[in-house]
GROMACS .gro file of C-alpha atoms in nm:
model
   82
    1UNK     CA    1  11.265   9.174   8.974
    2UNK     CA    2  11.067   9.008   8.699
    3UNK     CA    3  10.887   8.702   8.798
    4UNK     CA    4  10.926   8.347   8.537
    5UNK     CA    5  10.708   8.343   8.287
    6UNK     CA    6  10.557   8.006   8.270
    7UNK     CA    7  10.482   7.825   7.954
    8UNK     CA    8  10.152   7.720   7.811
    9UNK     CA    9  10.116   7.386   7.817
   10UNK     CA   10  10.033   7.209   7.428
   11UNK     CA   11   9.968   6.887   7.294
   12UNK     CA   12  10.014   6.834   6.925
   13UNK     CA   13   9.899   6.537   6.752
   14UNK     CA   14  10.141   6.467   6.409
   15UNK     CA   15  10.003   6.184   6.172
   16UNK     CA   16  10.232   5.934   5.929
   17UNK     CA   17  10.126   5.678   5.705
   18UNK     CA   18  10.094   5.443   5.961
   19UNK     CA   19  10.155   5.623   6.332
   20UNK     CA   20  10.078   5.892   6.511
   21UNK     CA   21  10.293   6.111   6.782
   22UNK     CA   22  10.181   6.281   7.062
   23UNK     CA   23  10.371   6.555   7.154
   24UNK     CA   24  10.379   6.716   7.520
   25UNK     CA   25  10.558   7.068   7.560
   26UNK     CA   26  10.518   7.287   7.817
   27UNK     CA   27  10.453   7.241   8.232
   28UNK     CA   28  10.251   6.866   8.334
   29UNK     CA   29  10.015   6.909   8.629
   30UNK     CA   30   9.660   6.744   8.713
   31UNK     CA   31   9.507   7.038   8.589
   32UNK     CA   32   9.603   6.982   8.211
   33UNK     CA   33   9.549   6.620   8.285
   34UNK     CA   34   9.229   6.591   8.098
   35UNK     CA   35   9.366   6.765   7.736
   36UNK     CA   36   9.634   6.511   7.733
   37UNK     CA   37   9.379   6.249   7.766
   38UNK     CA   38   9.165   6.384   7.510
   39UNK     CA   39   9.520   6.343   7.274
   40UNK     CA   40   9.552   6.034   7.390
   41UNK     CA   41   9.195   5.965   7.265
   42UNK     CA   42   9.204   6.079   6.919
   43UNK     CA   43   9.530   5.915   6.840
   44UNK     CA   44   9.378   5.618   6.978
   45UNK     CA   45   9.065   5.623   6.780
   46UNK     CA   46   9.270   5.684   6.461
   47UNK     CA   47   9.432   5.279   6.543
   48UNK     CA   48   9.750   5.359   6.430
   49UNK     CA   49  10.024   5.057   6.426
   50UNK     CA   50  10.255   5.271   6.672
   51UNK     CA   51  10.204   5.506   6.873
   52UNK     CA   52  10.472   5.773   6.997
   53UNK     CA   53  10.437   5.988   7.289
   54UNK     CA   54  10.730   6.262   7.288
   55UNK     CA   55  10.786   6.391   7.574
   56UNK     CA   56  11.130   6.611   7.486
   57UNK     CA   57  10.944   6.908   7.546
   58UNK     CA   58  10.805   6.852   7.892
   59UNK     CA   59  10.808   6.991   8.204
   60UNK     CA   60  10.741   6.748   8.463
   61UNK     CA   61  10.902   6.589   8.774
   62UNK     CA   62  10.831   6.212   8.871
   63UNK     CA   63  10.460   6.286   9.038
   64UNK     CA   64  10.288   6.257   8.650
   65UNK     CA   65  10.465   5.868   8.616
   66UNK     CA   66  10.127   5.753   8.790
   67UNK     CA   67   9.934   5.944   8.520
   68UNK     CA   68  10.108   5.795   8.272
   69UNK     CA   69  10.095   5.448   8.350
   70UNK     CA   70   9.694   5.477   8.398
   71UNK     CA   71   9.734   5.632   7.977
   72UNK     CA   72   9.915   5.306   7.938
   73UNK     CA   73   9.633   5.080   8.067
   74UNK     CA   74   9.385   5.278   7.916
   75UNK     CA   75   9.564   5.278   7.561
   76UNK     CA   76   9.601   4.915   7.615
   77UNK     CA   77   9.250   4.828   7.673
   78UNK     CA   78   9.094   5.099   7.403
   79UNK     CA   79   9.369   4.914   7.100
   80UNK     CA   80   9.432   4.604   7.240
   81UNK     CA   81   9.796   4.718   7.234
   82UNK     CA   82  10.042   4.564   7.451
   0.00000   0.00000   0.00000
């Protein structure tokens, strides 16, 4: 019996005139945490009028929602973004 093969986890950053997405693909844990953030940052230093986070390709159950509110307030207080 073959065991599952478990994805690598990617962020990929796509630019447009005026926004950026974020794209998450693969398995969400603490331990790729940080290279999410780092996404986060770059988009965020860029100051684009919107700002997408896709998250069709992830792999997470509801344990990351914390993690992703804390983005929120830190995206919010780096912009000045609602």
């Amino acid at each position: 019996m073959r065991g599952i093969e478990a994805r690598p986890f990617l962020v990929t950053i796509t630019r447009s005139q005026d926004s950026v997405c974020l794209a998450l693909n693969g398995a969400l844990d603490t331990a790729v945490m940080p290279s999410v953030r780092v996404g986060l940052a770059k988009c965020l230093a860029e100051q684009p009028v919107a700002l997408v986070i896709d998250l069709l390709g992830l792999d997470a159950g509801g344990e990351v929602v914390p993690m992703f509110l804390l983005m929120r307030r830190e995206a919010r207080r780096a912009s000045g973004c609602r």
